[in-house]
PDB file of C-alpha atoms in Angstrom:
ATOM      1  CA  MET L 580      -0.319  14.647  15.946  1.00 92.00           C
ATOM      2  CA  GLN L 581      -3.541  14.029  17.612  1.00 97.00           C
ATOM      3  CA  LEU L 582      -4.297  11.010  19.133  1.00 98.00           C
ATOM      4  CA  LEU L 583      -7.525  10.138  17.774  1.00 97.00           C
ATOM      5  CA  SER L 584      -7.852   6.698  19.869  1.00 98.00           C
ATOM      6  CA  ASN L 585      -6.060   3.957  21.418  1.00 98.00           C
ATOM      7  CA  THR L 586      -7.074   0.273  22.151  1.00 98.00           C
ATOM      8  CA  HIS L 587      -5.403  -2.642  23.745  1.00 98.00           C
ATOM      9  CA  CYS L 588      -4.807  -5.591  21.019  1.00 98.00           C
ATOM     10  CA  PHE L 589      -2.670  -8.130  21.758  1.00 98.00           C
ATOM     11  CA  SER L 590      -0.395  -6.740  24.465  1.00 98.00           C
ATOM     12  CA  GLY L 591       0.106  -4.168  22.184  1.00 98.00           C
ATOM     13  CA  GLU L 592      -1.814  -1.108  20.821  1.00 98.00           C
ATOM     14  CA  GLN L 593      -3.974  -0.549  17.994  1.00 98.00           C
ATOM     15  CA  ARG L 594      -4.209   3.625  17.562  1.00 98.00           C
ATOM     16  CA  PHE L 595      -5.422   5.885  15.170  1.00 98.00           C
ATOM     17  CA  TYR L 596      -3.994   9.779  14.634  1.00 98.00           C
ATOM     18  CA  GLN L 597      -4.758  12.393  13.044  1.00 98.00           C
ATOM     19  CA  HIS L 598      -1.823  15.144  11.830  1.00 97.00           C
ATOM     20  CA  ASP L 599      -2.278  18.204   9.397  1.00 97.00           C
ATOM     21  CA  SER L 600      -0.167  17.112   6.324  1.00 97.00           C
ATOM     22  CA  LYS L 601       1.802  20.219   4.380  1.00 97.00           C
ATOM     23  CA  VAL L 602       2.211  17.822   1.895  1.00 97.00           C
ATOM     24  CA  ILE L 603      -1.808  17.183   1.010  1.00 97.00           C
ATOM     25  CA  GLY L 604      -2.669  20.353   2.160  1.00 95.00           C
ATOM     26  CA  LEU L 605      -5.515  18.833   4.484  1.00 96.00           C
ATOM     27  CA  PRO L 606      -5.436  16.675   8.384  1.00 97.00           C
ATOM     28  CA  MET L 607      -4.750  13.158   7.020  1.00 98.00           C
ATOM     29  CA  LYS L 608      -5.211   9.899   9.749  1.00 98.00           C
ATOM     30  CA  PHE L 609      -3.275   6.895   9.572  1.00 98.00           C
ATOM     31  CA  GLY L 610      -3.831   3.979  12.245  1.00 98.00           C
ATOM     32  CA  ILE L 611      -0.810   2.225  13.603  1.00 98.00           C
ATOM     33  CA  TYR L 612      -0.716  -1.091  15.821  1.00 98.00           C
ATOM     34  CA  LEU L 613       2.331  -1.115  18.527  1.00 98.00           C
ATOM     35  CA  PRO L 614       3.667  -4.571  19.784  1.00 98.00           C
ATOM     36  CA  PRO L 615       5.308  -4.819  22.719  1.00 98.00           C
ATOM     37  CA  LYS L 616       8.372  -4.579  21.839  1.00 97.00           C
ATOM     38  CA  ALA L 617       7.544  -1.016  20.607  1.00 97.00           C
ATOM     39  CA  LEU L 618       6.005   0.133  23.875  1.00 97.00           C
ATOM     40  CA  ALA L 619       8.544  -0.992  25.380  1.00 96.00           C
ATOM     41  CA  GLY L 620      11.142   0.722  23.596  1.00 94.00           C
ATOM     42  CA  GLU L 621      12.520  -1.272  21.883  1.00 96.00           C
ATOM     43  CA  ARG L 622      13.143  -1.073  17.706  1.00 96.00           C
ATOM     44  CA  CYS L 623      10.959  -2.900  15.319  1.00 96.00           C
ATOM     45  CA  LEU L 624      10.477  -3.504  11.824  1.00 97.00           C
ATOM     46  CA  VAL L 625       7.937  -1.511  10.489  1.00 97.00           C
ATOM     47  CA  LEU L 626       5.289  -2.796   7.738  1.00 98.00           C
ATOM     48  CA  ILE L 627       3.178   0.390   5.848  1.00 98.00           C
ATOM     49  CA  TYR L 628       0.012  -1.064   4.407  1.00 98.00           C
ATOM     50  CA  LEU L 629      -1.499   0.460   1.198  1.00 98.00           C
ATOM     51  CA  ALA L 630      -5.480  -0.074   1.418  1.00 98.00           C
ATOM     52  CA  GLY L 631      -7.092  -0.329  -1.972  1.00 97.00           C
ATOM     53  CA  LEU L 632     -10.180   1.534  -3.092  1.00 97.00           C
ATOM     54  CA  THR L 633     -13.058   2.542  -1.521  1.00 96.00           C
ATOM     55  CA  CYS L 634     -10.977   1.773   2.010  1.00 97.00           C
ATOM     56  CA  ASN L 635      -9.566   4.329   4.424  1.00 98.00           C
ATOM     57  CA  GLU L 636      -7.389   3.904   7.956  1.00 98.00           C
ATOM     58  CA  GLU L 637      -9.411   1.725   9.562  1.00 98.00           C
ATOM     59  CA  THR L 638     -10.245  -0.636   7.130  1.00 98.00           C
ATOM     60  CA  PHE L 639      -6.868  -3.324   7.967  1.00 98.00           C
ATOM     61  CA  PRO L 640      -6.484  -2.587  11.382  1.00 98.00           C
ATOM     62  CA  ILE L 641     -10.142  -3.912  11.457  1.00 98.00           C
ATOM     63  CA  LYS L 642     -10.803  -6.484   8.839  1.00 98.00           C
ATOM     64  CA  ALA L 643      -7.014  -8.396   7.878  1.00 98.00           C
ATOM     65  CA  HIS L 644      -6.119  -9.780  11.558  1.00 97.00           C
ATOM     66  CA  ALA L 645      -2.493  -8.636  10.968  1.00 98.00           C
ATOM     67  CA  GLN L 646      -1.834  -8.301  14.856  1.00 98.00           C
ATOM     68  CA  GLN L 647      -1.681 -11.119  16.883  1.00 98.00           C
ATOM     69  CA  ILE L 648       1.583 -12.039  14.043  1.00 98.00           C
ATOM     70  CA  ALA L 649       2.566  -8.613  14.586  1.00 98.00           C
ATOM     71  CA  SER L 650       2.716  -8.903  18.049  1.00 98.00           C
ATOM     72  CA  ASP L 651       4.602 -12.198  18.226  1.00 98.00           C
ATOM     73  CA  LEU L 652       7.047 -11.129  15.769  1.00 98.00           C
ATOM     74  CA  GLY L 653       7.646  -7.170  17.087  1.00 97.00           C
ATOM     75  CA  VAL L 654       6.363  -5.935  13.779  1.00 98.00           C
ATOM     76  CA  ILE L 655       5.242  -1.997  13.628  1.00 98.00           C
ATOM     77  CA  LEU L 656       2.104  -1.561  11.393  1.00 98.00           C
ATOM     78  CA  ILE L 657       0.896   1.390   9.936  1.00 98.00           C
ATOM     79  CA  SER L 658      -2.343   1.886   7.868  1.00 98.00           C
ATOM     80  CA  PRO L 659      -2.563   5.155   5.967  1.00 98.00           C
ATOM     81  CA  ASP L 660      -5.799   6.769   4.666  1.00 98.00           C
ATOM     82  CA  THR L 661      -6.449   5.847   0.561  1.00 98.00           C
ATOM     83  CA  SER L 662      -6.594   9.568  -0.227  1.00 97.00           C
ATOM     84  CA  PRO L 663      -7.503  12.856   1.301  1.00 96.00           C
ATOM     85  CA  ARG L 664     -10.589  13.609   2.699  1.00 95.00           C
ATOM     86  CA  GLY L 665     -13.065  16.927   2.867  1.00 90.00           C
ATOM     87  CA  GLU L 666     -16.005  19.078   1.646  1.00 85.00           C
ATOM     88  CA  SER L 667     -12.780  21.017  -0.238  1.00 84.00           C
ATOM     89  CA  VAL L 668     -11.564  17.889  -1.846  1.00 90.00           C
ATOM     90  CA  ALA L 669     -11.916  16.669  -5.355  1.00 89.00           C
ATOM     91  CA  VAL L 670     -14.805  13.818  -5.386  1.00 88.00           C
ATOM     92  CA  GLY L 671     -15.087  12.696  -8.574  1.00 83.00           C
ATOM     93  CA  ASP L 672     -17.919  11.137 -10.808  1.00 79.00           C
ATOM     94  CA  TYR L 673     -17.866   7.054  -9.747  1.00 86.00           C
ATOM     95  CA  TRP L 674     -16.473   4.818  -6.794  1.00 89.00           C
ATOM     96  CA  ASP L 675     -12.687   4.318  -8.245  1.00 92.00           C
ATOM     97  CA  ILE L 676     -11.483   7.974  -9.112  1.00 94.00           C
ATOM     98  CA  GLY L 677     -11.572  10.710  -5.978  1.00 94.00           C
ATOM     99  CA  GLN L 678     -12.019   9.720  -2.037  1.00 94.00           C
ATOM    100  CA  GLY L 679     -11.122   6.689  -1.376  1.00 96.00           C
ATOM    101  CA  ALA L 680      -9.103   6.023  -4.906  1.00 96.00           C
ATOM    102  CA  GLY L 681      -6.094   8.674  -4.261  1.00 96.00           C
ATOM    103  CA  PHE L 682      -3.731   5.777  -6.683  1.00 97.00           C
ATOM    104  CA  TYR L 683      -0.777   6.794  -4.489  1.00 98.00           C
ATOM    105  CA  LEU L 684       0.674   9.339  -7.389  1.00 98.00           C
ATOM    106  CA  ASP L 685       1.453  13.178  -7.296  1.00 98.00           C
ATOM    107  CA  ALA L 686      -2.285  14.046  -9.456  1.00 98.00           C
ATOM    108  CA  THR L 687      -0.815  16.721 -12.466  1.00 97.00           C
ATOM    109  CA  GLU L 688      -4.409  17.404 -13.398  1.00 97.00           C
ATOM    110  CA  GLN L 689      -7.319  20.009 -11.969  1.00 96.00           C
ATOM    111  CA  PRO L 690      -8.892  19.524  -9.412  1.00 96.00           C
ATOM    112  CA  TRP L 691      -6.671  17.026  -8.575  1.00 96.00           C
ATOM    113  CA  ALA L 692      -3.494  18.414  -8.428  1.00 97.00           C
ATOM    114  CA  PRO L 693      -4.089  20.163  -4.999  1.00 96.00           C
ATOM    115  CA  HIS L 694      -4.253  17.672  -2.774  1.00 97.00           C
ATOM    116  CA  TYR L 695      -4.375  13.927  -4.349  1.00 97.00           C
ATOM    117  CA  ARG L 696      -0.300  13.965  -3.494  1.00 98.00           C
ATOM    118  CA  MET L 697      -0.716  10.668  -2.371  1.00 98.00           C
ATOM    119  CA  GLU L 698       3.003   9.750  -2.985  1.00 98.00           C
ATOM    120  CA  SER L 699       4.394  12.803  -1.825  1.00 98.00           C
ATOM    121  CA  TYR L 700       2.669  11.897   1.300  1.00 98.00           C
ATOM    122  CA  ILE L 701       3.741   7.986   2.473  1.00 98.00           C
ATOM    123  CA  THR L 702       7.007   8.896   0.996  1.00 98.00           C
ATOM    124  CA  SER L 703       8.222  11.721   2.254  1.00 97.00           C
ATOM    125  CA  GLU L 704       5.777  13.172   5.117  1.00 98.00           C
ATOM    126  CA  LEU L 705       4.210   9.908   6.520  1.00 98.00           C
ATOM    127  CA  TYR L 706       7.693   8.188   6.298  1.00 98.00           C
ATOM    128  CA  SER L 707       9.280  11.141   8.199  1.00 97.00           C
ATOM    129  CA  LEU L 708       6.823  11.207  10.986  1.00 97.00           C
ATOM    130  CA  ILE L 709       6.697   7.401  11.261  1.00 97.00           C
ATOM    131  CA  GLN L 710      10.664   7.696  11.838  1.00 95.00           C
ATOM    132  CA  ASN L 711      10.408  10.099  14.519  1.00 95.00           C
ATOM    133  CA  SER L 712       7.485   9.531  16.306  1.00 95.00           C
ATOM    134  CA  PHE L 713       8.336   6.050  16.878  1.00 95.00           C
ATOM    135  CA  ALA L 714      10.996   3.389  17.662  1.00 91.00           C
ATOM    136  CA  VAL L 715      11.378   2.268  13.575  1.00 94.00           C
ATOM    137  CA  GLN L 716      14.706  -0.220  13.004  1.00 91.00           C
ATOM    138  CA  ARG L 717      14.033  -0.503   8.916  1.00 94.00           C
ATOM    139  CA  ILE L 718      10.280  -0.133   6.737  1.00 97.00           C
ATOM    140  CA  GLY L 719       8.648  -2.492   4.603  1.00 97.00           C
ATOM    141  CA  LEU L 720       6.047  -1.669   2.452  1.00 98.00           C
ATOM    142  CA  MET L 721       2.675  -3.859   1.182  1.00 98.00           C
ATOM    143  CA  GLY L 722      -1.050  -3.393  -0.265  1.00 98.00           C
ATOM    144  CA  HIS L 723      -3.838  -4.966  -1.681  1.00 98.00           C
ATOM    145  CA  SER L 724      -5.483  -3.828  -5.141  1.00 98.00           C
ATOM    146  CA  MET L 725      -4.638  -0.342  -5.747  1.00 98.00           C
ATOM    147  CA  GLY L 726      -2.489  -0.399  -2.837  1.00 98.00           C
ATOM    148  CA  GLY L 727      -0.897  -3.202  -4.199  1.00 98.00           C
ATOM    149  CA  HIS L 728      -0.401  -1.089  -7.180  1.00 98.00           C
ATOM    150  CA  GLY L 729       0.902   1.633  -4.816  1.00 98.00           C
ATOM    151  CA  ALA L 730       2.903  -0.915  -3.056  1.00 98.00           C
ATOM    152  CA  LEU L 731       4.900  -2.402  -6.157  1.00 98.00           C
ATOM    153  CA  THR L 732       5.485   1.115  -7.601  1.00 98.00           C
ATOM    154  CA  LEU L 733       6.723   3.271  -4.709  1.00 98.00           C
ATOM    155  CA  ALA L 734       9.097   0.216  -3.718  1.00 98.00           C
ATOM    156  CA  LEU L 735      10.335   0.057  -7.446  1.00 98.00           C
ATOM    157  CA  ARG L 736      10.275   4.038  -7.464  1.00 98.00           C
ATOM    158  CA  HIS L 737      11.733   4.678  -4.185  1.00 98.00           C
ATOM    159  CA  PRO L 738      13.820   1.221  -3.094  1.00 97.00           C
ATOM    160  CA  ASP L 739      16.196   3.720  -1.764  1.00 96.00           C
ATOM    161  CA  LEU L 740      13.486   3.800   1.033  1.00 97.00           C
ATOM    162  CA  PHE L 741      11.793  -0.101   0.980  1.00 96.00           C
ATOM    163  CA  ARG L 742      13.948  -2.708   1.883  1.00 91.00           C
ATOM    164  CA  SER L 743      11.266  -5.340   1.336  1.00 97.00           C
ATOM    165  CA  VAL L 744       7.830  -5.482  -0.422  1.00 98.00           C
ATOM    166  CA  SER L 745       4.803  -7.792  -1.241  1.00 98.00           C
ATOM    167  CA  ALA L 746       1.663  -7.335  -2.206  1.00 98.00           C
ATOM    168  CA  ILE L 747      -2.024  -8.994  -2.440  1.00 98.00           C
ATOM    169  CA  ALA L 748      -3.788  -8.814  -5.730  1.00 98.00           C
ATOM    170  CA  PRO L 749      -2.065  -5.872  -6.637  1.00 98.00           C
ATOM    171  CA  ILE L 750      -3.130  -3.991 -10.015  1.00 98.00           C
ATOM    172  CA  ALA L 751      -0.163  -4.799 -11.719  1.00 98.00           C
ATOM    173  CA  ALA L 752       0.084  -3.732 -14.796  1.00 98.00           C
ATOM    174  CA  PRO L 753      -2.655  -0.569 -14.898  1.00 97.00           C
ATOM    175  CA  ILE L 754      -1.653   0.731 -18.491  1.00 97.00           C
ATOM    176  CA  ASP L 755      -3.332  -2.605 -19.486  1.00 97.00           C
ATOM    177  CA  CYS L 756      -6.738  -2.065 -17.420  1.00 96.00           C
ATOM    178  CA  PRO L 757      -9.511   0.048 -17.646  1.00 95.00           C
ATOM    179  CA  TRP L 758      -9.060   0.971 -13.919  1.00 95.00           C
ATOM    180  CA  GLY L 759      -5.499   2.279 -14.820  1.00 96.00           C
ATOM    181  CA  ILE L 760      -6.618   3.631 -17.846  1.00 96.00           C
ATOM    182  CA  LYS L 761      -8.920   5.873 -16.049  1.00 96.00           C
ATOM    183  CA  ALA L 762      -7.017   7.059 -12.674  1.00 96.00           C
ATOM    184  CA  PHE L 763      -3.665   7.831 -14.887  1.00 98.00           C
ATOM    185  CA  SER L 764      -6.397   9.614 -17.566  1.00 97.00           C
ATOM    186  CA  THR L 765      -7.804  11.285 -14.937  1.00 96.00           C
ATOM    187  CA  TYR L 766      -4.758  12.113 -12.388  1.00 97.00           C
ATOM    188  CA  LEU L 767      -1.896  12.894 -14.876  1.00 98.00           C
ATOM    189  CA  GLY L 768      -3.314  14.031 -18.474  1.00 97.00           C
ATOM    190  CA  ALA L 769      -3.307  12.622 -21.634  1.00 94.00           C
ATOM    191  CA  ASP L 770       0.414  11.709 -21.873  1.00 94.00           C
ATOM    192  CA  GLN L 771       0.894   8.195 -21.864  1.00 93.00           C
ATOM    193  CA  SER L 772       4.860   8.793 -21.635  1.00 94.00           C
ATOM    194  CA  THR L 773       4.171   9.921 -17.889  1.00 96.00           C
ATOM    195  CA  TRP L 774       1.909   6.719 -17.091  1.00 97.00           C
ATOM    196  CA  ILE L 775       5.016   4.379 -17.616  1.00 97.00           C
ATOM    197  CA  GLU L 776       6.610   5.708 -13.984  1.00 97.00           C
ATOM    198  CA  HIS L 777       3.241   4.397 -12.231  1.00 98.00           C
ATOM    199  CA  ASP L 778       2.783   1.530 -14.202  1.00 98.00           C
ATOM    200  CA  ALA L 779       5.040  -1.905 -11.958  1.00 98.00           C
ATOM    201  CA  THR L 780       5.290  -3.760 -14.909  1.00 98.00           C
ATOM    202  CA  ARG L 781       7.182  -0.994 -16.802  1.00 98.00           C
ATOM    203  CA  LEU L 782       9.106   0.692 -14.319  1.00 98.00           C
ATOM    204  CA  VAL L 783      10.401  -3.275 -13.517  1.00 98.00           C
ATOM    205  CA  GLN L 784      11.067  -3.815 -16.959  1.00 98.00           C
ATOM    206  CA  ALA L 785      13.257  -0.107 -16.847  1.00 97.00           C
ATOM    207  CA  LYS L 786      14.926  -0.716 -13.447  1.00 96.00           C
ATOM    208  CA  GLY L 787      15.681  -4.397 -13.483  1.00 96.00           C
ATOM    209  CA  LYS L 788      16.308  -6.591  -9.707  1.00 97.00           C
ATOM    210  CA  LEU L 789      16.024  -4.118  -7.004  1.00 97.00           C
ATOM    211  CA  PHE L 790      15.015  -6.550  -4.555  1.00 97.00           C
ATOM    212  CA  ASN L 791      16.334 -10.210  -3.210  1.00 96.00           C
ATOM    213  CA  ASN L 792      12.566 -10.988  -3.541  1.00 97.00           C
ATOM    214  CA  ILE L 793       8.446  -9.946  -3.978  1.00 98.00           C
ATOM    215  CA  LEU L 794       5.778 -11.790  -2.477  1.00 98.00           C
ATOM    216  CA  ILE L 795       2.567 -11.653  -4.601  1.00 98.00           C
ATOM    217  CA  ASP L 796      -0.846 -13.711  -3.886  1.00 98.00           C
ATOM    218  CA  GLN L 797      -2.946 -13.766  -6.339  1.00 98.00           C
ATOM    219  CA  GLY L 798      -7.244 -15.424  -5.851  1.00 98.00           C
ATOM    220  CA  LEU L 799      -8.131 -17.420  -8.921  1.00 98.00           C
ATOM    221  CA  GLU L 800     -11.190 -16.864  -8.185  1.00 98.00           C
ATOM    222  CA  ASP L 801     -10.678 -12.835  -8.537  1.00 98.00           C
ATOM    223  CA  LYS L 802     -14.056 -11.013 -10.001  1.00 97.00           C
ATOM    224  CA  PHE L 803     -11.250  -8.748 -10.676  1.00 97.00           C
ATOM    225  CA  LEU L 804      -8.780 -10.899 -11.966  1.00 97.00           C
ATOM    226  CA  ASN L 805      -8.678  -9.333 -15.916  1.00 95.00           C
ATOM    227  CA  GLN L 806      -7.247  -5.523 -14.324  1.00 96.00           C
ATOM    228  CA  LEU L 807      -4.884  -7.135 -12.166  1.00 98.00           C
ATOM    229  CA  ASN L 808      -2.695  -8.315 -15.103  1.00 97.00           C
ATOM    230  CA  PRO L 809      -0.054 -10.526 -12.775  1.00 98.00           C
ATOM    231  CA  ASP L 810       0.904 -12.633 -15.611  1.00 98.00           C
ATOM    232  CA  LEU L 811       2.213  -9.361 -16.814  1.00 98.00           C
ATOM    233  CA  PHE L 812       4.267  -8.566 -14.138  1.00 98.00           C
ATOM    234  CA  GLU L 813       5.705 -12.151 -13.719  1.00 98.00           C
ATOM    235  CA  ALA L 814       6.782 -12.027 -16.892  1.00 98.00           C
ATOM    236  CA  ALA L 815       8.678  -8.592 -17.255  1.00 98.00           C
ATOM    237  CA  CYS L 816      10.518 -10.116 -13.586  1.00 98.00           C
ATOM    238  CA  THR L 817      11.309 -13.114 -15.195  1.00 98.00           C
ATOM    239  CA  HIS L 818      12.628 -10.827 -18.323  1.00 98.00           C
ATOM    240  CA  VAL L 819      14.762  -8.490 -15.947  1.00 98.00           C
ATOM    241  CA  GLY L 820      16.147 -11.216 -13.879  1.00 98.00           C
ATOM    242  CA  GLN L 821      14.141  -9.626 -10.505  1.00 98.00           C
ATOM    243  CA  PRO L 822      12.890 -12.855  -8.204  1.00 98.00           C
ATOM    244  CA  LEU L 823       9.642 -13.234  -8.245  1.00 98.00           C
ATOM    245  CA  GLN L 824       7.372 -15.334  -5.789  1.00 98.00           C
ATOM    246  CA  LEU L 825       3.917 -15.457  -7.126  1.00 98.00           C
ATOM    247  CA  ARG L 826       1.237 -17.759  -5.196  1.00 98.00           C
ATOM    248  CA  ARG L 827      -1.911 -18.362  -7.496  1.00 98.00           C
ATOM    249  CA  HIS L 828      -4.611 -19.555  -5.308  1.00 98.00           C
ATOM    250  CA  ALA L 829      -7.883 -21.691  -6.124  1.00 98.00           C
ATOM    251  CA  HIS L 830     -11.148 -20.642  -4.968  1.00 97.00           C
ATOM    252  CA  TYR L 831     -10.244 -17.496  -3.506  1.00 98.00           C
ATOM    253  CA  ASP L 832     -11.478 -13.665  -3.513  1.00 98.00           C
ATOM    254  CA  HIS L 833     -10.620 -10.773  -4.166  1.00 98.00           C
ATOM    255  CA  GLY L 834     -11.531  -9.472  -0.516  1.00 97.00           C
ATOM    256  CA  TYR L 835     -10.352  -9.580   2.885  1.00 97.00           C
ATOM    257  CA  TYR L 836     -11.173 -12.939   3.729  1.00 98.00           C
ATOM    258  CA  PHE L 837      -8.154 -13.705   1.287  1.00 98.00           C
ATOM    259  CA  ILE L 838      -5.879 -11.212   3.099  1.00 98.00           C
ATOM    260  CA  GLN L 839      -6.782 -12.807   6.147  1.00 98.00           C
ATOM    261  CA  SER L 840      -5.537 -16.035   4.841  1.00 98.00           C
ATOM    262  CA  VAL L 841      -2.546 -14.809   3.351  1.00 98.00           C
ATOM    263  CA  MET L 842      -1.774 -12.019   6.196  1.00 98.00           C
ATOM    264  CA  THR L 843       0.673 -14.375   8.426  1.00 98.00           C
ATOM    265  CA  ASP L 844       2.705 -15.371   5.195  1.00 98.00           C
ATOM    266  CA  HIS L 845       3.552 -12.097   4.629  1.00 98.00           C
ATOM    267  CA  VAL L 846       3.940 -10.123   8.127  1.00 98.00           C
ATOM    268  CA  ILE L 847       7.138 -13.182   7.758  1.00 98.00           C
ATOM    269  CA  PHE L 848       8.157 -12.501   4.510  1.00 98.00           C
ATOM    270  CA  HIS L 849       8.898  -8.570   5.362  1.00 98.00           C
ATOM    271  CA  VAL L 850      10.657  -9.864   8.503  1.00 97.00           C
ATOM    272  CA  GLU L 851      12.607 -12.681   6.729  1.00 96.00           C
ATOM    273  CA  ALA L 852      13.959 -10.445   4.443  1.00 92.00           C
ATOM    274  CA  PHE L 853      16.030  -8.272   7.055  1.00 71.00           C
ATOM    275  CA  VAL L 854      17.747 -11.063   8.733  1.00 63.00           C
TER     276      VAL L 854
END
């Protein structure tokens, strides 16, 4: 790994790294916040945050204001990029496809398949890199919007890897919204039988209870609410007995001011999941 920057923050360190990814076939970047306990060599809970459309590895560390609670509770925060980058990478025809919009799956269609392998990157390569490079106790997963979709689907697909999961305004039933239909048809092709493997609502219906609890926060003034479908995910969880805490918030929208407002609760949720 190449250390790009290192900044003192709440008695810990906010770092950014770049490494050559064999899975992606290109260099990838990620942010990491190391609390004082981690710097002292103690094993810590790791919380991976998957960001949403148009974001990168810097968005969460700069905008979410999570470092103080992570410092207080001894939590390592990881913020990977949302897609491969570079001139050789397919760009897409709009902001919700291509760079900045990897959707945390492994694409099977051209020209996306060679580099858009974000599921394997997160669950295999980055996961192993974190375990081998830092003092890891256990790993939890959370995300926002497209990253909330990623957090839910990757946790449900790989419950052996992630001990807890939460999301903020996730795309919870992508097969039922324009964002998901566009992404799945572009990256996975026309065969919709492959789409259900990346739809959180269908996954929980198929797999049943996997976690002691799942936390989701949703703003009711979110202009994308008709794309997110938290009610469908809630109904699926109720049907199979998967405990879910879905908190609906009046006045809040889809942005990072909302994320800041609930971030402390999410970090505490993951810490308490390991008690």
